Amino acid sequence: MGLDRTVRFPTEVTPPWGAIRTHLQRVGESGQLRMIDGLPAFPDEEPADAWSELRVGTAAGMVTVRRRPGALVCVTWGNSDPALSAAWGKVTWACAAAGGGVIDTPTGPVPAAEFAAAEGIAPA
């Protein structure tokens, strides 16, 4: 079973992968794609503009990003270790920061900067 976090954007447009990857690099993650829409990805491959699911490789493991109208859903394993949970937070933050989104949390929606502070994410 997986754990997910939803990032909502002010319009139905979600940020492109390149913008998300740039924000991941700011927090020390390469964000290398492992799969695009269920197919293996080459290390330097870029997804088509209409991608619906990405598997993002981090130093701690894989995080899935699913596109929905006006939202990105970041998913990790329910039994992830602390390192993978931290990477999941970084991917979630990068998605929000790249598109001016807010992250749904149990206490309500929070902007990227507030989420980063709560998760201990320090962008460069």
PDB file of C-alpha atoms in Angstrom:
ATOM      1  CA  MET A   1       0.000   0.000   0.000  1.00  0.00           C
ATOM      2  CA  GLY A   2       1.250   3.463  -0.834  1.00  0.00           C
ATOM      3  CA  LEU A   3       1.185   6.841   0.830  1.00  0.00           C
ATOM      4  CA  ASP A   4       0.290   9.852  -1.268  1.00  0.00           C
ATOM      5  CA  ARG A   5       0.367  13.629  -1.101  1.00  0.00           C
ATOM      6  CA  THR A   6      -1.581  15.813  -3.485  1.00  0.00           C
ATOM      7  CA  VAL A   7      -0.234  19.101  -4.811  1.00  0.00           C
ATOM      8  CA  ARG A   8      -2.962  21.377  -6.201  1.00  0.00           C
ATOM      9  CA  PHE A   9      -2.398  24.241  -8.639  1.00  0.00           C
ATOM     10  CA  PRO A  10      -4.435  27.387  -9.258  1.00  0.00           C
ATOM     11  CA  THR A  11      -5.332  26.257 -12.798  1.00  0.00           C
ATOM     12  CA  GLU A  12      -5.608  22.877 -14.511  1.00  0.00           C
ATOM     13  CA  VAL A  13      -2.051  23.343 -15.807  1.00  0.00           C
ATOM     14  CA  THR A  14       0.670  21.472 -13.933  1.00  0.00           C
ATOM     15  CA  PRO A  15       4.377  22.333 -14.080  1.00  0.00           C
ATOM     16  CA  PRO A  16       6.558  20.609 -16.689  1.00  0.00           C
ATOM     17  CA  TRP A  17       8.997  17.906 -15.629  1.00  0.00           C
ATOM     18  CA  GLY A  18      12.016  20.150 -16.352  1.00  0.00           C
ATOM     19  CA  ALA A  19      10.857  22.716 -13.782  1.00  0.00           C
ATOM     20  CA  ILE A  20      10.251  20.007 -11.172  1.00  0.00           C
ATOM     21  CA  ARG A  21      13.695  18.492 -11.810  1.00  0.00           C
ATOM     22  CA  THR A  22      15.339  21.921 -11.434  1.00  0.00           C
ATOM     23  CA  HIS A  23      13.764  22.314  -7.990  1.00  0.00           C
ATOM     24  CA  LEU A  24      14.800  18.772  -7.006  1.00  0.00           C
ATOM     25  CA  GLN A  25      18.393  19.620  -7.897  1.00  0.00           C
ATOM     26  CA  ARG A  26      18.197  22.634  -5.562  1.00  0.00           C
ATOM     27  CA  VAL A  27      17.743  20.190  -2.653  1.00  0.00           C
ATOM     28  CA  GLY A  28      20.400  17.700  -3.743  1.00  0.00           C
ATOM     29  CA  GLU A  29      18.291  15.176  -5.678  1.00  0.00           C
ATOM     30  CA  SER A  30      19.114  14.359  -9.290  1.00  0.00           C
ATOM     31  CA  GLY A  31      15.533  13.319  -9.999  1.00  0.00           C
ATOM     32  CA  GLN A  32      16.434  10.868 -12.710  1.00  0.00           C
ATOM     33  CA  LEU A  33      13.422   9.371 -14.461  1.00  0.00           C
ATOM     34  CA  ARG A  34      13.190   5.578 -14.295  1.00  0.00           C
ATOM     35  CA  MET A  35       9.814   5.148 -15.997  1.00  0.00           C
ATOM     36  CA  ILE A  36       7.488   7.309 -18.072  1.00  0.00           C
ATOM     37  CA  ASP A  37       3.852   6.210 -18.347  1.00  0.00           C
ATOM     38  CA  GLY A  38       4.689   2.632 -17.411  1.00  0.00           C
ATOM     39  CA  LEU A  39       7.636   2.242 -19.799  1.00  0.00           C
ATOM     40  CA  PRO A  40      11.333   2.212 -18.861  1.00  0.00           C
ATOM     41  CA  ALA A  41      13.082   5.539 -19.434  1.00  0.00           C
ATOM     42  CA  PHE A  42      16.619   6.140 -20.647  1.00  0.00           C
ATOM     43  CA  PRO A  43      18.759   8.151 -18.198  1.00  0.00           C
ATOM     44  CA  ASP A  44      18.590  11.314 -20.333  1.00  0.00           C
ATOM     45  CA  GLU A  45      15.029  10.854 -21.606  1.00  0.00           C
ATOM     46  CA  GLU A  46      12.495  13.656 -21.264  1.00  0.00           C
ATOM     47  CA  PRO A  47       8.769  12.868 -21.022  1.00  0.00           C
ATOM     48  CA  ALA A  48       6.334  14.095 -23.654  1.00  0.00           C
ATOM     49  CA  ASP A  49       4.278  17.102 -22.576  1.00  0.00           C
ATOM     50  CA  ALA A  50       1.221  14.875 -22.046  1.00  0.00           C
ATOM     51  CA  TRP A  51       2.807  12.438 -19.557  1.00  0.00           C
ATOM     52  CA  SER A  52       0.501  10.969 -16.928  1.00  0.00           C
ATOM     53  CA  GLU A  53       2.870   9.080 -14.595  1.00  0.00           C
ATOM     54  CA  LEU A  54       6.572   9.388 -13.825  1.00  0.00           C
ATOM     55  CA  ARG A  55       8.741   7.182 -11.642  1.00  0.00           C
ATOM     56  CA  VAL A  56      11.425   9.421 -10.202  1.00  0.00           C
ATOM     57  CA  GLY A  57      14.663   7.893  -8.953  1.00  0.00           C
ATOM     58  CA  THR A  58      16.105   9.511  -5.834  1.00  0.00           C
ATOM     59  CA  ALA A  59      19.157   8.615  -3.762  1.00  0.00           C
ATOM     60  CA  ALA A  60      16.858   6.721  -1.354  1.00  0.00           C
ATOM     61  CA  GLY A  61      14.522   5.021  -3.838  1.00  0.00           C
ATOM     62  CA  MET A  62      11.652   5.649  -6.190  1.00  0.00           C
ATOM     63  CA  VAL A  63       8.784   8.145  -5.895  1.00  0.00           C
ATOM     64  CA  THR A  64       5.850   8.101  -8.321  1.00  0.00           C
ATOM     65  CA  VAL A  65       4.301  11.321  -9.616  1.00  0.00           C
ATOM     66  CA  ARG A  66       0.831  11.039 -11.167  1.00  0.00           C
ATOM     67  CA  ARG A  67      -0.734  13.899 -13.095  1.00  0.00           C
ATOM     68  CA  ARG A  68      -4.374  14.809 -12.593  1.00  0.00           C
ATOM     69  CA  PRO A  69      -6.213  17.899 -13.887  1.00  0.00           C
ATOM     70  CA  GLY A  70      -4.801  20.755 -11.821  1.00  0.00           C
ATOM     71  CA  ALA A  71      -2.894  18.426  -9.491  1.00  0.00           C
ATOM     72  CA  LEU A  72       0.115  16.161  -9.087  1.00  0.00           C
ATOM     73  CA  VAL A  73      -0.049  13.209  -6.704  1.00  0.00           C
ATOM     74  CA  CYS A  74       3.276  12.051  -5.196  1.00  0.00           C
ATOM     75  CA  VAL A  75       3.301   8.437  -4.022  1.00  0.00           C
ATOM     76  CA  THR A  76       5.758   6.337  -2.020  1.00  0.00           C
ATOM     77  CA  TRP A  77       5.650   2.973  -0.277  1.00  0.00           C
ATOM     78  CA  GLY A  78       3.681   2.755   2.952  1.00  0.00           C
ATOM     79  CA  ASN A  79       6.650   1.057   4.622  1.00  0.00           C
ATOM     80  CA  SER A  80       9.289   3.490   3.366  1.00  0.00           C
ATOM     81  CA  ASP A  81      12.302   4.122   5.552  1.00  0.00           C
ATOM     82  CA  PRO A  82      13.138   7.634   6.823  1.00  0.00           C
ATOM     83  CA  ALA A  83      15.433   8.353   3.848  1.00  0.00           C
ATOM     84  CA  LEU A  84      12.750   7.496   1.279  1.00  0.00           C
ATOM     85  CA  SER A  85      10.150   9.444   3.253  1.00  0.00           C
ATOM     86  CA  ALA A  86      12.480  12.473   3.143  1.00  0.00           C
ATOM     87  CA  ALA A  87      12.936  12.038  -0.631  1.00  0.00           C
ATOM     88  CA  TRP A  88       9.147  11.828  -1.015  1.00  0.00           C
ATOM     89  CA  GLY A  89       8.919  15.160   0.802  1.00  0.00           C
ATOM     90  CA  LYS A  90      11.501  16.689  -1.537  1.00  0.00           C
ATOM     91  CA  VAL A  91       9.654  15.485  -4.640  1.00  0.00           C
ATOM     92  CA  THR A  92       6.370  16.810  -3.241  1.00  0.00           C
ATOM     93  CA  TRP A  93       7.974  20.166  -2.418  1.00  0.00           C
ATOM     94  CA  ALA A  94       9.606  20.377  -5.884  1.00  0.00           C
ATOM     95  CA  CYS A  95       6.251  19.798  -7.584  1.00  0.00           C
ATOM     96  CA  ALA A  96       4.625  22.556  -5.526  1.00  0.00           C
ATOM     97  CA  ALA A  97       7.529  24.989  -5.872  1.00  0.00           C
ATOM     98  CA  ALA A  98       7.752  24.469  -9.638  1.00  0.00           C
ATOM     99  CA  GLY A  99       4.153  25.471 -10.239  1.00  0.00           C
ATOM    100  CA  GLY A 100       3.087  27.664  -7.329  1.00  0.00           C
ATOM    101  CA  GLY A 101       0.990  24.861  -5.896  1.00  0.00           C
ATOM    102  CA  VAL A 102      -0.215  24.042  -2.410  1.00  0.00           C
ATOM    103  CA  ILE A 103       0.189  20.682  -0.703  1.00  0.00           C
ATOM    104  CA  ASP A 104      -2.806  19.020   0.908  1.00  0.00           C
ATOM    105  CA  THR A 105      -1.917  18.099   4.495  1.00  0.00           C
ATOM    106  CA  PRO A 106      -4.029  16.767   7.381  1.00  0.00           C
ATOM    107  CA  THR A 107      -4.239  20.331   8.738  1.00  0.00           C
ATOM    108  CA  GLY A 108      -5.165  21.881   5.374  1.00  0.00           C
ATOM    109  CA  PRO A 109      -3.372  23.157   2.276  1.00  0.00           C
ATOM    110  CA  VAL A 110       0.094  24.649   2.736  1.00  0.00           C
ATOM    111  CA  PRO A 111       2.347  26.499   0.275  1.00  0.00           C
ATOM    112  CA  ALA A 112       5.709  25.084  -0.772  1.00  0.00           C
ATOM    113  CA  ALA A 113       7.768  27.313   1.560  1.00  0.00           C
ATOM    114  CA  GLU A 114       5.747  26.349   4.620  1.00  0.00           C
ATOM    115  CA  PHE A 115       5.913  22.655   3.679  1.00  0.00           C
ATOM    116  CA  ALA A 116       9.702  22.891   3.211  1.00  0.00           C
ATOM    117  CA  ALA A 117      10.116  24.431   6.675  1.00  0.00           C
ATOM    118  CA  ALA A 118       7.970  21.723   8.309  1.00  0.00           C
ATOM    119  CA  GLU A 119       9.843  18.928   6.499  1.00  0.00           C
ATOM    120  CA  GLY A 120      13.337  20.344   7.061  1.00  0.00           C
ATOM    121  CA  ILE A 121      13.910  20.899   3.344  1.00  0.00           C
ATOM    122  CA  ALA A 122      16.455  23.651   2.706  1.00  0.00           C
ATOM    123  CA  PRO A 123      16.538  24.739  -0.959  1.00  0.00           C
ATOM    124  CA  ALA A 124      19.827  26.141  -2.213  1.00  0.00           C
TER     125      ALA A 124
END
